[in-house]
PDB file of N, CA and C in Angstrom:
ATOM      1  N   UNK A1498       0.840  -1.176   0.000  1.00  0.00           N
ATOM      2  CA  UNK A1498       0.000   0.000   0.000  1.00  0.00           C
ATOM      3  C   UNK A1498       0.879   1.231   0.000  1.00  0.00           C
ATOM      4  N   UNK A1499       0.538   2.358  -0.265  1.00  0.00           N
ATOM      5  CA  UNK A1499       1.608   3.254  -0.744  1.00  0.00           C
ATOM      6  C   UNK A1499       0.951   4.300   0.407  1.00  0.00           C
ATOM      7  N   UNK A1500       2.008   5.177   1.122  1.00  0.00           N
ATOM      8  CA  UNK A1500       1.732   5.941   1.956  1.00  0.00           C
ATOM      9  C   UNK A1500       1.194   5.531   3.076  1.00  0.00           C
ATOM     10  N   UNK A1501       1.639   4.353   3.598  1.00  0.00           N
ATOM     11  CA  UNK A1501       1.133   3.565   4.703  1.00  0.00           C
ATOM     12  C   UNK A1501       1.754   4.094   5.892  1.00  0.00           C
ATOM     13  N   UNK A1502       1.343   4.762   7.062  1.00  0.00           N
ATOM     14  CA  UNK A1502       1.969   5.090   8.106  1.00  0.00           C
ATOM     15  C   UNK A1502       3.306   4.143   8.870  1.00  0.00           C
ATOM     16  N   UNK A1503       3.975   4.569   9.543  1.00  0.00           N
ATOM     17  CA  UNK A1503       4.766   3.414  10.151  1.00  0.00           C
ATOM     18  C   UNK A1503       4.013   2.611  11.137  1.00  0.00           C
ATOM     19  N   UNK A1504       4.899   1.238  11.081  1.00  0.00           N
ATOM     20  CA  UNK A1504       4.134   0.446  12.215  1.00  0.00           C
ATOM     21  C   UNK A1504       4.667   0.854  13.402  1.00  0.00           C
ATOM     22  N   UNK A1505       3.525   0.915  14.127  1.00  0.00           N
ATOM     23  CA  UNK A1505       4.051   0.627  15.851  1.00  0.00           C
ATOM     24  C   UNK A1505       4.704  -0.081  16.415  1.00  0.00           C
ATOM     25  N   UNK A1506       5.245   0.533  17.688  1.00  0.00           N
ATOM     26  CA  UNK A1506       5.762  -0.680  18.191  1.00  0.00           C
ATOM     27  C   UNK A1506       5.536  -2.013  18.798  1.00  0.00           C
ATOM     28  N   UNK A1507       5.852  -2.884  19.100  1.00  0.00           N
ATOM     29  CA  UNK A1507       5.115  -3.963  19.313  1.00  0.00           C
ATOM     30  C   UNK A1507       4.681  -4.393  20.681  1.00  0.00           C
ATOM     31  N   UNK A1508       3.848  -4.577  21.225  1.00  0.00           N
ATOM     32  CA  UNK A1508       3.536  -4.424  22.865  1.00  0.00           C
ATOM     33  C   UNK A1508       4.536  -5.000  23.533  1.00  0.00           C
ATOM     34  N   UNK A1509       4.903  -4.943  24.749  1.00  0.00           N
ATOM     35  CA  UNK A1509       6.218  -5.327  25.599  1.00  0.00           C
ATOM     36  C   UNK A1509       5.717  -6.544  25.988  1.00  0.00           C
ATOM     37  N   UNK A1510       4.665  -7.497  26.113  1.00  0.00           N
ATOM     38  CA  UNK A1510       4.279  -8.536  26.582  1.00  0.00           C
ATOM     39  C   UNK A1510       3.049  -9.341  26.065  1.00  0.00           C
ATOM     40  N   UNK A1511       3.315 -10.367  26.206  1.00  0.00           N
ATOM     41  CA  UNK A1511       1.933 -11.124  25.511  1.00  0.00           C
ATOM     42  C   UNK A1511       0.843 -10.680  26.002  1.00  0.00           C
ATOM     43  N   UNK A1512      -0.034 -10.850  25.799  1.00  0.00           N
ATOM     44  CA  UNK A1512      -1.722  -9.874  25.637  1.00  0.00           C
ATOM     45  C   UNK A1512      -1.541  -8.699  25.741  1.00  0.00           C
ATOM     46  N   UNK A1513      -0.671  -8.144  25.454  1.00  0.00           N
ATOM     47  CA  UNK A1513      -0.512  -6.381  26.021  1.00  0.00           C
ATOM     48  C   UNK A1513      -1.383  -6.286  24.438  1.00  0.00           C
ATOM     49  N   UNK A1514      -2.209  -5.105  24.173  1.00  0.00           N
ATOM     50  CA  UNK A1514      -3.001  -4.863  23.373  1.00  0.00           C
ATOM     51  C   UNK A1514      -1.600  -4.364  22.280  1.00  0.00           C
ATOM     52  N   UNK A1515      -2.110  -4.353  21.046  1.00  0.00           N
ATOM     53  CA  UNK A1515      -1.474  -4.201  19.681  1.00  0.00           C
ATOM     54  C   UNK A1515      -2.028  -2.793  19.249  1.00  0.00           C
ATOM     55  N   UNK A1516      -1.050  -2.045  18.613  1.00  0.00           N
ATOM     56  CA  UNK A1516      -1.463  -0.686  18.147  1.00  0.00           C
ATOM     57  C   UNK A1516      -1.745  -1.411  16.794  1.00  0.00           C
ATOM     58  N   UNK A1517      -2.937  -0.736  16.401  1.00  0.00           N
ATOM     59  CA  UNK A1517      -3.383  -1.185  15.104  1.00  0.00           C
ATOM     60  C   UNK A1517      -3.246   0.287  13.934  1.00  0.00           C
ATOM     61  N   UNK A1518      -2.286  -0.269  12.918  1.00  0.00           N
ATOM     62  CA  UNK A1518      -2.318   0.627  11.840  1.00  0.00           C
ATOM     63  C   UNK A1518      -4.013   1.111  10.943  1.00  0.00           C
ATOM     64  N   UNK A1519      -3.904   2.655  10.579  1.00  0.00           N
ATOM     65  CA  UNK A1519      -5.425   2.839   9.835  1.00  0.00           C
ATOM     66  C   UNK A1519      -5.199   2.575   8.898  1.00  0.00           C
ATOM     67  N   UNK A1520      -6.338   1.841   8.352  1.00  0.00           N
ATOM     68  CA  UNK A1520      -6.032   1.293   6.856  1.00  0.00           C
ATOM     69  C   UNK A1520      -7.691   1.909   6.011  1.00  0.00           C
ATOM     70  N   UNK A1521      -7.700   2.426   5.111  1.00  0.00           N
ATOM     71  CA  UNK A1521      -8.188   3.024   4.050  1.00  0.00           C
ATOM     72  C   UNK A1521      -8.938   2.070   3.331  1.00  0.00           C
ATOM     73  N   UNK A1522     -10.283   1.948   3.632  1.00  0.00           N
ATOM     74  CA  UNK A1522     -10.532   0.370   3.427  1.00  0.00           C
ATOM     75  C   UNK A1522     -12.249   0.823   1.959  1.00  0.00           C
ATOM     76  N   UNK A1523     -12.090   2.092   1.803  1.00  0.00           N
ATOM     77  CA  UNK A1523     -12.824   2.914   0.551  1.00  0.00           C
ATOM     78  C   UNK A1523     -12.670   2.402  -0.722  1.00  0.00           C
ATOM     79  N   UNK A1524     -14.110   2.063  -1.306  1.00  0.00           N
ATOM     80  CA  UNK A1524     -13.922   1.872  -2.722  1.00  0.00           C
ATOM     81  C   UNK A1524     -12.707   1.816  -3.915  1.00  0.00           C
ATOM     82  N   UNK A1525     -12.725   3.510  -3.508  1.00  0.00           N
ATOM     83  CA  UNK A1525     -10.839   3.494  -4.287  1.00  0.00           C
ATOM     84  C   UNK A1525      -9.157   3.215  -3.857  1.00  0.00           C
ATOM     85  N   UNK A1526      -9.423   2.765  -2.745  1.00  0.00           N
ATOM     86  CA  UNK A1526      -8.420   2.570  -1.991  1.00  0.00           C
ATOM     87  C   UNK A1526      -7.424   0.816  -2.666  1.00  0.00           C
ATOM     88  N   UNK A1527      -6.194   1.191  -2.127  1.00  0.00           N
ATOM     89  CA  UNK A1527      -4.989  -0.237  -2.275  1.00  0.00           C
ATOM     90  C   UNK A1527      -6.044  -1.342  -1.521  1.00  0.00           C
ATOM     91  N   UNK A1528      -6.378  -1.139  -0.579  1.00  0.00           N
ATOM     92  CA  UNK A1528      -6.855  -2.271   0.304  1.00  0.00           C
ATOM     93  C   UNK A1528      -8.331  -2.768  -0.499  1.00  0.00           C
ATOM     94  N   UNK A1529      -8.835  -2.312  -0.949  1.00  0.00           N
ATOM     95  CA  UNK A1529      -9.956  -2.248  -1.961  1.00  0.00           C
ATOM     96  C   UNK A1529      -9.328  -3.650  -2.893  1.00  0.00           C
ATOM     97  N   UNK A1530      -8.771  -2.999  -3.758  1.00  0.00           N
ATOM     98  CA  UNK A1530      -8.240  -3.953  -4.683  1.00  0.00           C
ATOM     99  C   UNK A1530      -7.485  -4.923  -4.394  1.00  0.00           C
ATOM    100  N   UNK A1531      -6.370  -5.146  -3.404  1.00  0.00           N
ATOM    101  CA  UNK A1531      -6.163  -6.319  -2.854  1.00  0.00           C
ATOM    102  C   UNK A1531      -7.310  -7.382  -2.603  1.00  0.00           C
ATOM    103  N   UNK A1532      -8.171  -6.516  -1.607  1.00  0.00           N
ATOM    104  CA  UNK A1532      -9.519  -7.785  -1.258  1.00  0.00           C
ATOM    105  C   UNK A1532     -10.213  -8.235  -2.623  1.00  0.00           C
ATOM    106  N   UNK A1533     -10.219  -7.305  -3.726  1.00  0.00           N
ATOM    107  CA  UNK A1533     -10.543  -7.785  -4.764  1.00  0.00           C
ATOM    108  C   UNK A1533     -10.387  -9.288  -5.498  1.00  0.00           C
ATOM    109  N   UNK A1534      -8.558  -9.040  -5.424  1.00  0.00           N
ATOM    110  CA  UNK A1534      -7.528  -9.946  -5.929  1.00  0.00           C
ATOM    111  C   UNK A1534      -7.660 -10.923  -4.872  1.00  0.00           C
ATOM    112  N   UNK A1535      -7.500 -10.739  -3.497  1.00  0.00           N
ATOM    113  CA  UNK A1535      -7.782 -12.416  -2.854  1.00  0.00           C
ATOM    114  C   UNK A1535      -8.872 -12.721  -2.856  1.00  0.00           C
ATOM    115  N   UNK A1536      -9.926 -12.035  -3.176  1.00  0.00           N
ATOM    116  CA  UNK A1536     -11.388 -12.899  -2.726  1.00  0.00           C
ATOM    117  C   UNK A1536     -11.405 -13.687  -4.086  1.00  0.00           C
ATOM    118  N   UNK A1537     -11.030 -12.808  -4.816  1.00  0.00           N
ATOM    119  CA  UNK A1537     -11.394 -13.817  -6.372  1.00  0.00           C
ATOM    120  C   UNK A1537     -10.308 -14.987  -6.243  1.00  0.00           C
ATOM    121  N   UNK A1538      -9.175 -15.281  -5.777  1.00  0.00           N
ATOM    122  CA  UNK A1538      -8.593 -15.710  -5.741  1.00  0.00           C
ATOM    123  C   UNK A1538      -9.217 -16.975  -4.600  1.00  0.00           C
ATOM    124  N   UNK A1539      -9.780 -16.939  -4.075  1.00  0.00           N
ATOM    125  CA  UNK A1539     -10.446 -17.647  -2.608  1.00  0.00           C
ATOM    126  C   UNK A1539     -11.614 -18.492  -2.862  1.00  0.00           C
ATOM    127  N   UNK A1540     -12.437 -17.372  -4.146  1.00  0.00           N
ATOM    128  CA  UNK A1540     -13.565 -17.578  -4.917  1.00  0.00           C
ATOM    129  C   UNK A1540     -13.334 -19.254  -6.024  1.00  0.00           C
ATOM    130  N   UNK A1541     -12.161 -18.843  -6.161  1.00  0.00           N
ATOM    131  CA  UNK A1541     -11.386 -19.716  -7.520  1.00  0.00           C
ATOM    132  C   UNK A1541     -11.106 -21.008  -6.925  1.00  0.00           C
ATOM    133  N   UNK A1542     -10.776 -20.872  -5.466  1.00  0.00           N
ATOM    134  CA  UNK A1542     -10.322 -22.264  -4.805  1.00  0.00           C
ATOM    135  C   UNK A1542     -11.745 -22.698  -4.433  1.00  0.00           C
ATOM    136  N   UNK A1543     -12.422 -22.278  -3.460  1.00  0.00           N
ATOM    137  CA  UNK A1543     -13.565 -22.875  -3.125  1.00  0.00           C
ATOM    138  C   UNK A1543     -14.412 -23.453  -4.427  1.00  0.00           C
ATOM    139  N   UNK A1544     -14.753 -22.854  -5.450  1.00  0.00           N
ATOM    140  CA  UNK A1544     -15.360 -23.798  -6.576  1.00  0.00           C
ATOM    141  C   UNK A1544     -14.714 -24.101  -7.728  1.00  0.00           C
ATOM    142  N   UNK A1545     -12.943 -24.859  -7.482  1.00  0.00           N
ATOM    143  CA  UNK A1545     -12.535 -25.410  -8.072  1.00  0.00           C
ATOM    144  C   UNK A1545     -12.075 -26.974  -7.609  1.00  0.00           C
ATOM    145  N   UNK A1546     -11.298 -27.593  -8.606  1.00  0.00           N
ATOM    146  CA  UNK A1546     -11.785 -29.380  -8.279  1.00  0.00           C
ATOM    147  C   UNK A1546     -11.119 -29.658  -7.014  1.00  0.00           C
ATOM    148  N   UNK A1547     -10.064 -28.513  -6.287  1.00  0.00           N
ATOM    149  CA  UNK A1547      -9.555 -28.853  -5.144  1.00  0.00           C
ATOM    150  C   UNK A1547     -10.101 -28.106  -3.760  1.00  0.00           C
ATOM    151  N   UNK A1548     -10.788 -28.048  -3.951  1.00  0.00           N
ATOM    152  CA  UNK A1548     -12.191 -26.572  -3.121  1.00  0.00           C
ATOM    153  C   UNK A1548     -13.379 -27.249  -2.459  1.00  0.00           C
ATOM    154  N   UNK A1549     -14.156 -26.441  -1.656  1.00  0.00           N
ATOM    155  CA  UNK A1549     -14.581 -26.613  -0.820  1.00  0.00           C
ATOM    156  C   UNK A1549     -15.593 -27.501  -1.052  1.00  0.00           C
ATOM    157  N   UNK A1550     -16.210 -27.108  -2.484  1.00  0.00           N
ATOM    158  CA  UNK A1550     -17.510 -27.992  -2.854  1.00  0.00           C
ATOM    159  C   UNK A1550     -17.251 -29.237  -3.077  1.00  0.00           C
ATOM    160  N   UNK A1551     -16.175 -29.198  -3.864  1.00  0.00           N
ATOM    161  CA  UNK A1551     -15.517 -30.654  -4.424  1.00  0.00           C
ATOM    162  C   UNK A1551     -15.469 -32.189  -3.088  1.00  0.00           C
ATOM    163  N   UNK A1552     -14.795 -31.494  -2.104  1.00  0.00           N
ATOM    164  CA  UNK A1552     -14.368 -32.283  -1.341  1.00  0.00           C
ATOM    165  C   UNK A1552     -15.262 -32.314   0.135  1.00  0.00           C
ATOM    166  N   UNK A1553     -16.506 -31.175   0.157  1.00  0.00           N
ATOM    167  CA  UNK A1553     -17.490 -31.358   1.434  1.00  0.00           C
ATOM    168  C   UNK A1553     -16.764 -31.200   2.481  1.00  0.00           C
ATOM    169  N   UNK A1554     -16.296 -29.680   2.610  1.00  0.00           N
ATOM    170  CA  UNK A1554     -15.370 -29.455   3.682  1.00  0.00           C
ATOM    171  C   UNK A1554     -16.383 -28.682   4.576  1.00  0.00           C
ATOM    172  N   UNK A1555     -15.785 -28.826   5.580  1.00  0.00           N
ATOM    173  CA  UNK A1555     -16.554 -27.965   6.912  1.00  0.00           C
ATOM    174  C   UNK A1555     -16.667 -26.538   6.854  1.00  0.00           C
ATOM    175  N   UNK A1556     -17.167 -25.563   7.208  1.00  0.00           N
ATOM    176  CA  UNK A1556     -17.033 -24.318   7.033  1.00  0.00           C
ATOM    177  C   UNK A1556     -15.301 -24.195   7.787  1.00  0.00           C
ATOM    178  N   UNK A1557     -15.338 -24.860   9.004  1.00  0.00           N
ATOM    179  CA  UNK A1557     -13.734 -24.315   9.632  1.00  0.00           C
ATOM    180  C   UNK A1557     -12.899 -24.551   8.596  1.00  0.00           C
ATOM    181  N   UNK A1558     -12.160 -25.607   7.558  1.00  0.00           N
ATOM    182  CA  UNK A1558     -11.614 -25.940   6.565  1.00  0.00           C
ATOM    183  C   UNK A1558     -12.381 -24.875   5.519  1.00  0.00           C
ATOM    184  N   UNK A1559     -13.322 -24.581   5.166  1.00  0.00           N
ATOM    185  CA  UNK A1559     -13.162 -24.189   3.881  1.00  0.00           C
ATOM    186  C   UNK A1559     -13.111 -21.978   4.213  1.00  0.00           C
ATOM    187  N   UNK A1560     -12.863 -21.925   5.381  1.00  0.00           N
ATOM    188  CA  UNK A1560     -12.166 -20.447   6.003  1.00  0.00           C
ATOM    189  C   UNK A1560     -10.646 -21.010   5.723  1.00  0.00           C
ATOM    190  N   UNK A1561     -10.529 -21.864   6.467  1.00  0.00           N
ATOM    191  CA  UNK A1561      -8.837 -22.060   6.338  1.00  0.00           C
ATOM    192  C   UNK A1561      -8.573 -21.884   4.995  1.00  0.00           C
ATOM    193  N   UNK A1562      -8.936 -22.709   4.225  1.00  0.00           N
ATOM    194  CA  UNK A1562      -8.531 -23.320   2.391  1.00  0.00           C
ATOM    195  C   UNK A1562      -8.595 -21.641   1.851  1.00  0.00           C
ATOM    196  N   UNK A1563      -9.684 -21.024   2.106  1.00  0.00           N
ATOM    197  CA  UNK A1563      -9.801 -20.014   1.825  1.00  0.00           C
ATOM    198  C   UNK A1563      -8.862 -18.602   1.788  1.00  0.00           C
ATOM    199  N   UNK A1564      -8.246 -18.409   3.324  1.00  0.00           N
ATOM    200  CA  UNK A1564      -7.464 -17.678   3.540  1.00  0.00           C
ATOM    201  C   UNK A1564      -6.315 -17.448   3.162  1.00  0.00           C
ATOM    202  N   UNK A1565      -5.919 -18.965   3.037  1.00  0.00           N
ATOM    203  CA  UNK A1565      -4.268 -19.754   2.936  1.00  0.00           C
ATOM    204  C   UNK A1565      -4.287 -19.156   1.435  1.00  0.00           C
ATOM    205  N   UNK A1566      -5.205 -19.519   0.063  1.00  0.00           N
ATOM    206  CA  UNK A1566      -5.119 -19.408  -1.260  1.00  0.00           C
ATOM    207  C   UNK A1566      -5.238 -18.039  -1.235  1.00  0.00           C
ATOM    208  N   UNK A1567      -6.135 -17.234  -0.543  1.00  0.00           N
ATOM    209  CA  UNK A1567      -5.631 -15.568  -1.015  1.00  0.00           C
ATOM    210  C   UNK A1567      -4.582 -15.167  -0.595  1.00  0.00           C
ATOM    211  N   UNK A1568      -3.594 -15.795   0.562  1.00  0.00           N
ATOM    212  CA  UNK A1568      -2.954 -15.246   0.927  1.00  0.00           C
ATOM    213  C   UNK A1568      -1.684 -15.364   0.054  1.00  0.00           C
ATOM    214  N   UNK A1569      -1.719 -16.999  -0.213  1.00  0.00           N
ATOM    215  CA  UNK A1569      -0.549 -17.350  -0.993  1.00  0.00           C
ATOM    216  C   UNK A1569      -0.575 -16.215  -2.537  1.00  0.00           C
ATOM    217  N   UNK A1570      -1.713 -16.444  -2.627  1.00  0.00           N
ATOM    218  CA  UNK A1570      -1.999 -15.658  -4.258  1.00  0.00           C
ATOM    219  C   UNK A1570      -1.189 -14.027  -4.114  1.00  0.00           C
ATOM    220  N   UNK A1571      -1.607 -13.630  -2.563  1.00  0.00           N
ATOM    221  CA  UNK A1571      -1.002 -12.128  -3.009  1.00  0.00           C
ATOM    222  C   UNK A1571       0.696 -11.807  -2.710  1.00  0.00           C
ATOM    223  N   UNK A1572       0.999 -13.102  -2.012  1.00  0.00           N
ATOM    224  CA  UNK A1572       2.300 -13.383  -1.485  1.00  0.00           C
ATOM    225  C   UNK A1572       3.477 -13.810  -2.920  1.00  0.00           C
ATOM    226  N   UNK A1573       2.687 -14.453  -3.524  1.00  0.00           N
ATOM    227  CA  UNK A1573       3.237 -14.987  -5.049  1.00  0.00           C
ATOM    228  C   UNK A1573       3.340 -13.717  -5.857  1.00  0.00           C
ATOM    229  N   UNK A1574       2.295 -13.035  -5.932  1.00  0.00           N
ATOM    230  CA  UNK A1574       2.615 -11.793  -6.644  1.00  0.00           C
ATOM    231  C   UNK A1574       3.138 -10.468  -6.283  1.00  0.00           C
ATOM    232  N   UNK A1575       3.587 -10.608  -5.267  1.00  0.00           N
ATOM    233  CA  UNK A1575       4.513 -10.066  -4.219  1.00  0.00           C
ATOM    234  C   UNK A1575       3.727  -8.406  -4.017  1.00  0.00           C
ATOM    235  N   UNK A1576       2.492  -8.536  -3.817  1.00  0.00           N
ATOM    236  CA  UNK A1576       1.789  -7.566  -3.679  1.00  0.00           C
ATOM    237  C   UNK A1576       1.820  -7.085  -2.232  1.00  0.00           C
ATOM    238  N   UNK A1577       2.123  -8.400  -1.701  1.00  0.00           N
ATOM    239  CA  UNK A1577       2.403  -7.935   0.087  1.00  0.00           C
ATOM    240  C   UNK A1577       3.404  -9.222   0.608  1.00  0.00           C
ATOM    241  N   UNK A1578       4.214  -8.398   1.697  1.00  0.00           N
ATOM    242  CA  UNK A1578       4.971  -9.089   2.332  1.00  0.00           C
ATOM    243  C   UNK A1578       5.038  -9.253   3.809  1.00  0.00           C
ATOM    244  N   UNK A1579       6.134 -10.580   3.810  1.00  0.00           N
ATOM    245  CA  UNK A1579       5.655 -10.997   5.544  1.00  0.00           C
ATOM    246  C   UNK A1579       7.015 -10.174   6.170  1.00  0.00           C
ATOM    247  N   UNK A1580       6.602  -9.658   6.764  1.00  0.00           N
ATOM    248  CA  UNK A1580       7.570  -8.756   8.187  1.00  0.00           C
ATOM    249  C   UNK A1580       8.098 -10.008   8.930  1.00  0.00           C
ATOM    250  N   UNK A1581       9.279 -10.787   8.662  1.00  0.00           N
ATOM    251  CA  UNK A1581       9.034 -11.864   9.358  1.00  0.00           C
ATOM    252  C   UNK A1581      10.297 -11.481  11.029  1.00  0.00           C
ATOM    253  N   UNK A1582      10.729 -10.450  10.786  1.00  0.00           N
ATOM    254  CA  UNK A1582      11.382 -10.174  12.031  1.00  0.00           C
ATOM    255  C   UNK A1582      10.695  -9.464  13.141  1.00  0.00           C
ATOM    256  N   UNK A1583       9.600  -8.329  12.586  1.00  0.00           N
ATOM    257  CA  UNK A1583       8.340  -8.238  13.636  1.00  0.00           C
ATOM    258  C   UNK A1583       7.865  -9.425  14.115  1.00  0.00           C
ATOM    259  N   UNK A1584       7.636 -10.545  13.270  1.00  0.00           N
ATOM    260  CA  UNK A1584       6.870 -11.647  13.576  1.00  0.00           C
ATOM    261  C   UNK A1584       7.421 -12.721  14.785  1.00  0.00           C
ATOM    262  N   UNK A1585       8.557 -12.615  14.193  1.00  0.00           N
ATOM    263  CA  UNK A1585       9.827 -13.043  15.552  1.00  0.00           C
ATOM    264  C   UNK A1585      10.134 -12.637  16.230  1.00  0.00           C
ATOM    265  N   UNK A1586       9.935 -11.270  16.663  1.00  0.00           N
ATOM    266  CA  UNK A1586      10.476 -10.421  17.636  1.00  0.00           C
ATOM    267  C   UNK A1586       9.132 -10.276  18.197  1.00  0.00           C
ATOM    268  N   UNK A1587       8.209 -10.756  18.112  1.00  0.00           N
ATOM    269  CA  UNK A1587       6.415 -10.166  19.092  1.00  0.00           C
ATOM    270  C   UNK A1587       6.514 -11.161  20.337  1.00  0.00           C
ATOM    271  N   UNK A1588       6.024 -10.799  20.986  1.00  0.00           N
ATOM    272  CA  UNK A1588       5.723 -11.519  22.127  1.00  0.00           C
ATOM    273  C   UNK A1588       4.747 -12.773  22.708  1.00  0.00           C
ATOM    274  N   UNK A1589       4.041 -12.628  21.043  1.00  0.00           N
ATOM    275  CA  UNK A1589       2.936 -13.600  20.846  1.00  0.00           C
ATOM    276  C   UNK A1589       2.108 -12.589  20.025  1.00  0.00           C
ATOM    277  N   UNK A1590       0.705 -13.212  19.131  1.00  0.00           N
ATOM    278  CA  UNK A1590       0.186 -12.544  18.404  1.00  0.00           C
ATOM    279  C   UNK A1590      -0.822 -12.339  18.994  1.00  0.00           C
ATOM    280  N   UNK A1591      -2.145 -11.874  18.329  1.00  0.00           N
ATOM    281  CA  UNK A1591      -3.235 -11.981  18.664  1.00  0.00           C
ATOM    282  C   UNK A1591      -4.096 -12.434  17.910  1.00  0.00           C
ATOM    283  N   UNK A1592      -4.935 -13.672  17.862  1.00  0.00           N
ATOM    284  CA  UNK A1592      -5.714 -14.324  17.126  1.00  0.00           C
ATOM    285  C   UNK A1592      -7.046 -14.253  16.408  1.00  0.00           C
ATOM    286  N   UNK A1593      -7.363 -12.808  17.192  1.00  0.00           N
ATOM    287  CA  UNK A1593      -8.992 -12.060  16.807  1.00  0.00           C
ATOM    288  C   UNK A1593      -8.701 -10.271  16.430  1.00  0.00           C
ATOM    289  N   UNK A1594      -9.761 -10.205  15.276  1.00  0.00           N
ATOM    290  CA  UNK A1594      -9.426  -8.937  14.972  1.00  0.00           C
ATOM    291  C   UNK A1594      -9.825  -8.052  16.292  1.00  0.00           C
ATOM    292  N   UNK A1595      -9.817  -6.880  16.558  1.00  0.00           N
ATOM    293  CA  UNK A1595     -10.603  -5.979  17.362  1.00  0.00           C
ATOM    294  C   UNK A1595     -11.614  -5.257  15.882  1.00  0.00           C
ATOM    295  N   UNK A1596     -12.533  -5.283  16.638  1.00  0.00           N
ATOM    296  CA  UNK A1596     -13.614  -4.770  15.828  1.00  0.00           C
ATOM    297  C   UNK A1596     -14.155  -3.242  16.330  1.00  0.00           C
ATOM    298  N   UNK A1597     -14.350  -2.045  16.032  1.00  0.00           N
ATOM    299  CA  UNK A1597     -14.582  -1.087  16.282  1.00  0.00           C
ATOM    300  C   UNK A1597     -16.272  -1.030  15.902  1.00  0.00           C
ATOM    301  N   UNK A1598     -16.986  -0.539  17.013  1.00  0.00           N
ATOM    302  CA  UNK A1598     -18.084  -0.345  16.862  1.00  0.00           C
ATOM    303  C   UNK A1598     -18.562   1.060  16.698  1.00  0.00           C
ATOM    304  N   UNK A1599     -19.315   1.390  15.534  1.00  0.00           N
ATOM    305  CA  UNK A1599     -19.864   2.662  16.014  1.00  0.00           C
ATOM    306  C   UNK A1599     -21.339   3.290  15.602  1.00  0.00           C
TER     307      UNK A1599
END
């Protein structure tokens, strides 16, 4: 994404809450078209011969199958990358988005 603020730093301890970057999530926006490119990409696995329909997967498996193929898809086209020394250097992650209500 272009003009992406810096990341924060990373909490000093496991469950310590995560500063979450703003992300621009508007029609015309980078993040727009990414979700574009993995959903179709997600779209392509679930009703293809190795996909969800094919093989009568559970909804938990066919989120997984799902995620893994957009992710790989945007990772292959090197549209986004893994921070993998943040990833090693955290204290543990966090497994649920925070959701903002308003």
């Amino acid at each position: 994404m272009t003009g992406q603020p810096e990341k924060p730093p990373l909490p000093a301890r496991m469950f310590d809450p995560w500063a979450r970057i703003p992300v621009d999530t508007s029609e015309d926006s980078d993040f727009h078209r990414l979700n574009r490119i993995a959903g179709n990409a997600a779209t392509g696995w679930a009703l293809g011969p190795d996909g969800a329909y094919a093989q009568s997967l559970t909804l938990a498996e066919v989120v997984d199958g799902s995620v893994r193929e957009a992710l790989l898809h945007l990772l292959e086209l090197g549209l986004i990358d893994i921070d993998s020394a943040r990833m090693n250097t955290a204290p543990g992650w966090p497994t649920h988005r925070e959701r903002k209500t308003s």
